Amino acid sequence: MASSDLTAPTPEERSAQHVVIRVDGVAMVRLLGPQDRLLRTIERQYPQVSVLVRGNEITLDGDARQVAAAARLVEELVLMVRSDREHGENVLDERSVTESAKMLASDQRVSPAELLSQAILTSRGKSIRPKTLGQKEYVDAIDENTIVFGIGPAGTGKTYLAMAKAVQSLQRKEVERIILTRPAVEAGERLGYLPGSLTDKIDPYLRPLYDALNEMMDPEVVPKLLAAGTIEVAPLAYMRGRTLNNAFIVLDEAQNTTPEQMKMFLTRLGHGSKMVITGDITQVDLPAGASGLQLVTRVLDEIDEIHFSRLTSEDVVRHNLVGRIVDAYTKYDAERQAQRFDREQGGRS
């Protein structure tokens, strides 16, 4: 009796699990990253799991639930590496590991390898694809709706992905032309009277759109498409009085439109066209008055074929610090609003 009591497994032992995953046909350095950086990322996602790698075998020990989740994640990462090899590139990084773990935690039925390996465009050996679940939902919304608003902080890829979808639609002959536009509003600086022609004066406002185009298409082809009118890059004021048929239209920096400009732009929509409006409502550069992007979220929220995609700091795909900077400013702004509300309430009382 005493002997059996001594050998009886504890609750912790009963809940523990040991899994060995054999990885064939994949270079382990691609799966684990330089200096096993991606291995460390997996361990951070599942702190109750011990991960040991020997040769092409990965051993997982620890809490049964977390071991099962870690094993599923490793299987998805192996599929990603194989997919990358087929496309001749390597997109597996710390973000894709973290994002894959989040996807699996929210829904075990999804396949991160499938969702994050679907390229929108491939240009000069580089694939443009969604890198987070929020970005994937945003791209899907563009496919499924006539007008999509991509609202979120800097670095979430809202404009870049919209332009990639525009180029894809043009290449597939789903539209006849691409129209890219921005309001010409200074971001806090006074640029004064710029020299040159009208095109020279507005070019600084539109330069980010040209840069993105040159990344997505052959730089030698872009000037020809611009000259032919197949691609048009113009300030928002040039949209007035027009009907835009058979076009993919992207309005960038929409937080700097007035309500009147936003209404004007949306009513340019013609037959066979699709619109994507992107902006960050926390970075309004208008000198005074309400932002058209802030107002439109309340006016059009219930209309079919119009979708609002809200990206967050978790969708930031720039340097890791960018997401933390966004969160810090969001917290600061919330505290200021709360203080302002308290002052107003105190004044009324």
Coordinates of C-alpha atoms in Angstrom, one line a residue:
M1 CA 0.0 0.0 0.0
A2 CA 2.7 2.4 1.0
S3 CA 4.7 1.4 -2.1
S4 CA 1.8 2.2 -4.4
D5 CA 1.3 5.6 -2.7
L6 CA 4.9 6.5 -3.3
T7 CA 4.7 5.8 -7.0
A8 CA 1.3 7.3 -7.6
P9 CA 1.6 10.3 -10.1
T10 CA 1.0 13.8 -8.8
P11 CA -1.7 16.0 -10.4
E12 CA 1.1 17.9 -12.1
E13 CA 2.5 14.6 -13.5
R14 CA -0.9 13.5 -14.7
S15 CA -1.3 16.8 -16.6
A16 CA 2.2 16.7 -18.1
Q17 CA 2.9 15.6 -21.7
H18 CA 5.9 14.5 -23.7
V19 CA 5.8 15.0 -27.5
V20 CA 8.6 14.4 -30.0
I21 CA 8.2 16.0 -33.5
R22 CA 10.5 14.7 -36.2
V23 CA 11.1 17.4 -38.9
D24 CA 12.1 16.0 -42.3
G25 CA 12.9 17.9 -45.5
V26 CA 13.4 21.3 -43.8
A27 CA 16.6 22.9 -42.7
M28 CA 16.4 23.4 -39.0
V29 CA 18.1 26.8 -39.1
R30 CA 15.2 28.1 -41.2
L31 CA 12.7 26.7 -38.8
L32 CA 14.4 27.9 -35.6
G33 CA 16.1 31.0 -36.9
P34 CA 19.6 32.3 -36.4
Q35 CA 20.9 31.6 -32.9
D36 CA 17.6 29.7 -32.3
R37 CA 15.8 33.0 -32.2
L38 CA 12.5 31.6 -33.2
L39 CA 12.9 28.8 -30.7
R40 CA 13.1 31.4 -28.0
T41 CA 9.9 33.0 -29.3
I42 CA 8.1 29.6 -29.1
E43 CA 9.2 29.2 -25.5
R44 CA 7.9 32.7 -24.7
Q45 CA 4.6 31.9 -26.1
Y46 CA 4.3 28.7 -24.0
P47 CA 6.2 29.3 -20.7
Q48 CA 5.1 26.0 -19.2
V49 CA 6.8 24.0 -22.0
S50 CA 10.4 22.9 -22.2
V51 CA 11.7 22.7 -25.7
L52 CA 14.7 20.6 -26.6
V53 CA 16.2 20.3 -30.1
R54 CA 18.5 17.5 -31.2
G55 CA 19.3 17.1 -34.8
N56 CA 15.9 17.1 -36.7
E57 CA 13.9 16.2 -33.6
I58 CA 12.0 18.7 -31.4
T59 CA 11.0 17.5 -28.0
L60 CA 8.2 19.2 -26.0
D61 CA 7.7 18.6 -22.3
G62 CA 5.4 20.2 -19.8
D63 CA 1.8 21.2 -19.3
A64 CA -0.4 19.0 -21.5
R65 CA -2.5 21.8 -22.9
Q66 CA 0.4 24.0 -23.7
V67 CA 2.5 21.1 -25.1
A68 CA -0.4 20.3 -27.5
A69 CA -0.7 24.0 -28.5
A70 CA 3.1 24.3 -29.0
A71 CA 3.1 21.1 -31.1
R72 CA 0.4 22.4 -33.4
L73 CA 2.4 25.7 -33.7
V74 CA 5.5 23.8 -34.7
E75 CA 3.6 21.9 -37.3
E76 CA 2.3 25.1 -38.8
L77 CA 5.7 26.7 -38.9
V78 CA 7.1 23.7 -40.7
L79 CA 4.4 24.1 -43.3
M80 CA 5.3 27.8 -43.6
V81 CA 9.0 27.0 -44.2
R82 CA 8.1 24.5 -46.9
S83 CA 5.8 27.1 -48.5
D84 CA 8.6 29.7 -48.4
R85 CA 11.0 27.2 -50.1
E86 CA 8.5 26.8 -52.9
H87 CA 8.3 30.6 -53.4
G88 CA 12.1 31.0 -53.1
E89 CA 12.0 33.3 -50.1
N90 CA 12.0 33.2 -46.3
V91 CA 9.2 35.1 -44.5
L92 CA 9.3 33.1 -41.2
D93 CA 10.2 35.5 -38.5
E94 CA 9.4 36.3 -34.8
R95 CA 6.2 38.2 -35.8
S96 CA 4.9 35.3 -37.9
V97 CA 5.6 32.9 -34.9
T98 CA 3.8 35.2 -32.5
E99 CA 0.9 35.8 -34.8
S100 CA 0.5 32.1 -35.6
A101 CA 0.3 31.4 -31.9
K102 CA -2.4 34.0 -31.5
M103 CA -4.4 32.6 -34.3
L104 CA -4.3 29.1 -32.9
A105 CA -5.3 30.3 -29.5
S106 CA -8.3 32.1 -30.9
D107 CA -9.4 29.2 -33.2
Q108 CA -7.8 25.8 -33.5
R109 CA -9.6 25.2 -36.8
V110 CA -7.6 27.9 -38.6
S111 CA -4.3 27.2 -40.4
P112 CA -1.8 30.1 -39.9
A113 CA 0.4 28.6 -42.6
E114 CA -2.5 28.8 -45.1
L115 CA -3.6 32.3 -44.0
L116 CA -0.2 33.9 -43.9
S117 CA 1.2 32.2 -47.0
Q118 CA -1.3 33.7 -49.4
A119 CA 0.6 36.3 -51.4
I120 CA -1.3 39.2 -53.0
L121 CA 1.5 40.1 -55.3
T122 CA 5.0 38.9 -56.1
S123 CA 7.4 41.6 -57.4
R124 CA 11.1 41.1 -58.0
G125 CA 11.2 38.0 -55.8
K126 CA 9.4 39.6 -52.9
S127 CA 5.9 38.6 -51.9
I128 CA 3.4 41.0 -50.5
R129 CA 1.0 39.3 -48.1
P130 CA -0.9 39.9 -44.9
K131 CA 1.3 39.2 -41.8
T132 CA -1.3 39.4 -39.1
L133 CA -4.9 38.1 -38.6
G134 CA -6.2 41.7 -38.6
Q135 CA -4.4 42.3 -41.9
K136 CA -5.8 39.1 -43.4
E137 CA -9.4 40.1 -42.4
Y138 CA -8.8 43.5 -43.9
V139 CA -7.6 42.0 -47.2
D140 CA -10.6 39.7 -47.3
A141 CA -12.9 42.6 -46.6
I142 CA -11.5 44.4 -49.7
D143 CA -12.4 41.3 -51.8
E144 CA -15.9 41.1 -50.4
N145 CA -17.1 44.7 -50.3
T146 CA -17.4 47.7 -52.6
I147 CA -16.1 50.3 -50.1
V148 CA -13.7 49.4 -47.3
F149 CA -12.3 51.8 -44.6
G150 CA -9.0 50.7 -43.2
I151 CA -8.6 52.6 -39.9
G152 CA -5.6 52.1 -37.7
P153 CA -2.2 53.4 -36.5
A154 CA 0.9 53.9 -38.5
G155 CA 2.7 50.8 -39.6
T156 CA -0.3 48.5 -39.8
G157 CA 0.0 48.2 -43.6
K158 CA -3.4 49.6 -44.4
T159 CA -2.3 51.7 -47.4
Y160 CA 0.3 49.3 -48.6
L161 CA -2.0 46.3 -48.7
A162 CA -4.8 48.4 -50.3
M163 CA -2.4 49.4 -53.1
A164 CA -1.3 45.8 -53.5
K165 CA -4.9 44.8 -54.0
A166 CA -5.3 47.6 -56.5
V167 CA -2.3 46.4 -58.5
Q168 CA -3.6 42.8 -58.3
S169 CA -7.0 43.9 -59.6
L170 CA -5.4 45.8 -62.5
Q171 CA -3.2 42.8 -63.4
R172 CA -6.2 40.5 -63.3
K173 CA -8.2 43.0 -65.5
E174 CA -10.9 43.3 -62.9
V175 CA -10.5 47.1 -63.3
E176 CA -9.2 49.3 -66.1
R177 CA -7.3 51.8 -64.0
I178 CA -6.0 52.6 -60.5
I179 CA -6.6 56.0 -58.9
L180 CA -4.5 56.9 -55.8
T181 CA -5.3 60.1 -54.0
R182 CA -4.5 62.0 -50.8
P183 CA -5.6 65.3 -49.3
A184 CA -2.8 67.9 -49.6
V185 CA -2.6 68.8 -45.9
E186 CA 0.7 69.7 -44.2
A187 CA 1.5 67.4 -41.2
G188 CA 2.3 70.2 -38.7
E189 CA 4.9 71.9 -40.8
R190 CA 4.7 75.1 -42.9
L191 CA 6.2 74.3 -46.2
G192 CA 5.6 77.8 -47.6
Y193 CA 5.5 78.5 -51.3
L194 CA 7.1 75.6 -53.0
P195 CA 8.9 76.4 -56.3
G196 CA 8.0 74.9 -59.7
S197 CA 4.8 73.9 -61.5
L198 CA 1.6 72.7 -59.9
T199 CA 2.8 69.1 -60.2
D200 CA 6.0 70.0 -58.4
K201 CA 4.1 71.6 -55.6
I202 CA 1.8 68.7 -54.9
D203 CA 4.4 66.0 -55.5
P204 CA 5.8 65.9 -51.9
Y205 CA 2.3 65.0 -50.6
L206 CA 1.9 62.1 -53.1
R207 CA 5.5 60.8 -53.0
P208 CA 4.7 57.9 -50.6
L209 CA 2.2 56.6 -53.1
Y210 CA 4.8 56.7 -55.9
D211 CA 7.3 54.9 -53.7
A212 CA 4.9 52.1 -53.0
L213 CA 4.0 51.7 -56.6
N214 CA 7.7 51.4 -57.6
E215 CA 8.0 48.6 -55.0
M216 CA 5.0 46.7 -56.3
M217 CA 5.6 47.0 -60.1
D218 CA 8.5 47.3 -62.5
P219 CA 9.8 50.8 -62.1
E220 CA 10.2 51.1 -65.8
V221 CA 6.5 50.2 -66.4
V222 CA 5.1 52.7 -63.8
P223 CA 5.9 55.9 -65.8
K224 CA 4.2 54.4 -68.9
L225 CA 1.1 53.5 -67.0
L226 CA 1.0 57.0 -65.5
A227 CA 1.4 58.6 -68.9
A228 CA -1.4 56.5 -70.3
G229 CA -3.7 57.3 -67.5
T230 CA -4.0 53.7 -66.4
I231 CA -2.6 54.7 -63.0
E232 CA -3.4 58.2 -61.7
V233 CA -1.9 59.7 -58.6
A234 CA -3.6 63.0 -57.7
P235 CA -4.6 65.2 -54.8
L236 CA -8.1 64.8 -53.5
A237 CA -9.2 68.1 -54.9
Y238 CA -8.8 66.7 -58.4
M239 CA -11.6 64.2 -57.7
R240 CA -14.4 66.8 -57.6
G241 CA -17.0 66.6 -60.3
R242 CA -15.9 63.2 -61.6
T243 CA -17.5 59.8 -61.9
L244 CA -14.9 57.0 -61.5
N245 CA -16.0 53.9 -63.4
N246 CA -14.2 50.6 -63.6
A247 CA -11.5 51.8 -61.2
F248 CA -9.8 50.8 -58.0
I249 CA -9.6 54.0 -56.0
V250 CA -7.5 54.4 -52.8
L251 CA -7.8 57.4 -50.6
D252 CA -4.9 57.7 -48.2
E253 CA -4.5 59.9 -45.1
A254 CA -8.3 60.1 -45.0
Q255 CA -8.2 61.5 -41.4
N256 CA -7.2 64.8 -43.0
T257 CA -10.4 65.1 -45.1
T258 CA -13.2 67.4 -44.0
P259 CA -16.7 65.9 -43.8
E260 CA -17.6 67.7 -47.0
Q261 CA -14.5 66.3 -48.8
M262 CA -15.3 62.8 -47.6
K263 CA -18.9 63.0 -48.9
M264 CA -17.6 64.4 -52.2
F265 CA -15.1 61.6 -52.6
L266 CA -17.5 58.7 -51.7
T267 CA -20.1 60.0 -54.2
R268 CA -17.5 59.7 -57.0
L269 CA -18.0 56.0 -57.0
G270 CA -19.0 54.7 -60.5
H271 CA -20.0 51.3 -62.0
G272 CA -17.5 48.5 -61.7
S273 CA -15.4 50.4 -59.2
K274 CA -14.0 49.6 -55.7
M275 CA -12.9 52.1 -53.0
V276 CA -10.5 51.7 -50.1
I277 CA -10.2 54.6 -47.7
T278 CA -7.3 54.5 -45.2
G279 CA -6.4 56.7 -42.3
D280 CA -5.4 57.1 -38.6
I281 CA -8.0 59.0 -36.6
T282 CA -5.4 59.7 -33.9
Q283 CA -3.2 61.8 -36.3
V284 CA -5.5 64.5 -37.7
D285 CA -3.5 67.4 -39.2
L286 CA -6.5 69.6 -40.1
P287 CA -6.1 73.1 -38.7
A288 CA -9.6 73.1 -37.3
G289 CA -12.9 71.3 -37.5
A290 CA -14.0 67.7 -37.5
S291 CA -12.3 64.9 -39.5
G292 CA -14.4 63.4 -42.3
L293 CA -13.0 60.0 -41.3
Q294 CA -14.2 60.3 -37.7
L295 CA -17.7 61.3 -38.8
V296 CA -18.1 58.7 -41.6
T297 CA -17.7 55.8 -39.1
R298 CA -21.0 57.0 -37.5
V299 CA -22.8 57.9 -40.6
L300 CA -22.2 54.8 -42.8
D301 CA -21.7 52.1 -40.2
E302 CA -24.9 50.2 -41.1
I303 CA -24.8 50.2 -44.9
D304 CA -24.3 47.0 -46.8
E305 CA -21.2 46.7 -49.0
I306 CA -19.4 49.2 -46.8
H307 CA -17.0 47.7 -44.3
F308 CA -14.9 49.2 -41.5
S309 CA -11.7 47.3 -40.7
R310 CA -10.1 48.5 -37.5
L311 CA -6.4 47.6 -37.2
T312 CA -4.6 48.0 -33.9
S313 CA -1.0 48.1 -32.5
E314 CA -1.0 44.3 -32.7
D315 CA -1.1 44.6 -36.5
V316 CA 2.0 46.9 -36.7
V317 CA 4.5 45.3 -39.0
R318 CA 7.3 47.9 -38.7
H319 CA 9.9 47.8 -35.9
N320 CA 8.7 46.2 -32.7
L321 CA 9.0 49.6 -31.0
V322 CA 6.4 51.2 -33.3
G323 CA 3.6 49.1 -31.7
R324 CA 4.7 50.1 -28.2
I325 CA 4.9 53.7 -29.2
V326 CA 1.4 53.6 -30.6
D327 CA 0.1 52.0 -27.3
A328 CA 1.9 54.6 -25.2
Y329 CA 0.3 57.5 -27.1
T330 CA -3.1 55.8 -27.0
K331 CA -2.8 55.5 -23.2
Y332 CA -1.6 59.1 -22.9
D333 CA -4.5 60.4 -25.1
A334 CA -7.1 58.4 -23.1
E335 CA -5.7 59.9 -19.8
R336 CA -5.9 63.4 -21.2
Q337 CA -9.5 62.9 -22.4
A338 CA -10.4 61.5 -18.9
Q339 CA -8.8 64.6 -17.2
R340 CA -10.7 66.9 -19.6
F341 CA -14.0 65.2 -18.9
D342 CA -13.4 65.5 -15.1
R343 CA -12.6 69.2 -15.5
E344 CA -15.8 69.8 -17.5
Q345 CA -17.9 67.9 -15.0
G346 CA -16.3 69.8 -12.2
G347 CA -17.0 73.1 -13.9
R348 CA -20.7 72.2 -14.4
S349 CA -21.2 71.2 -10.8

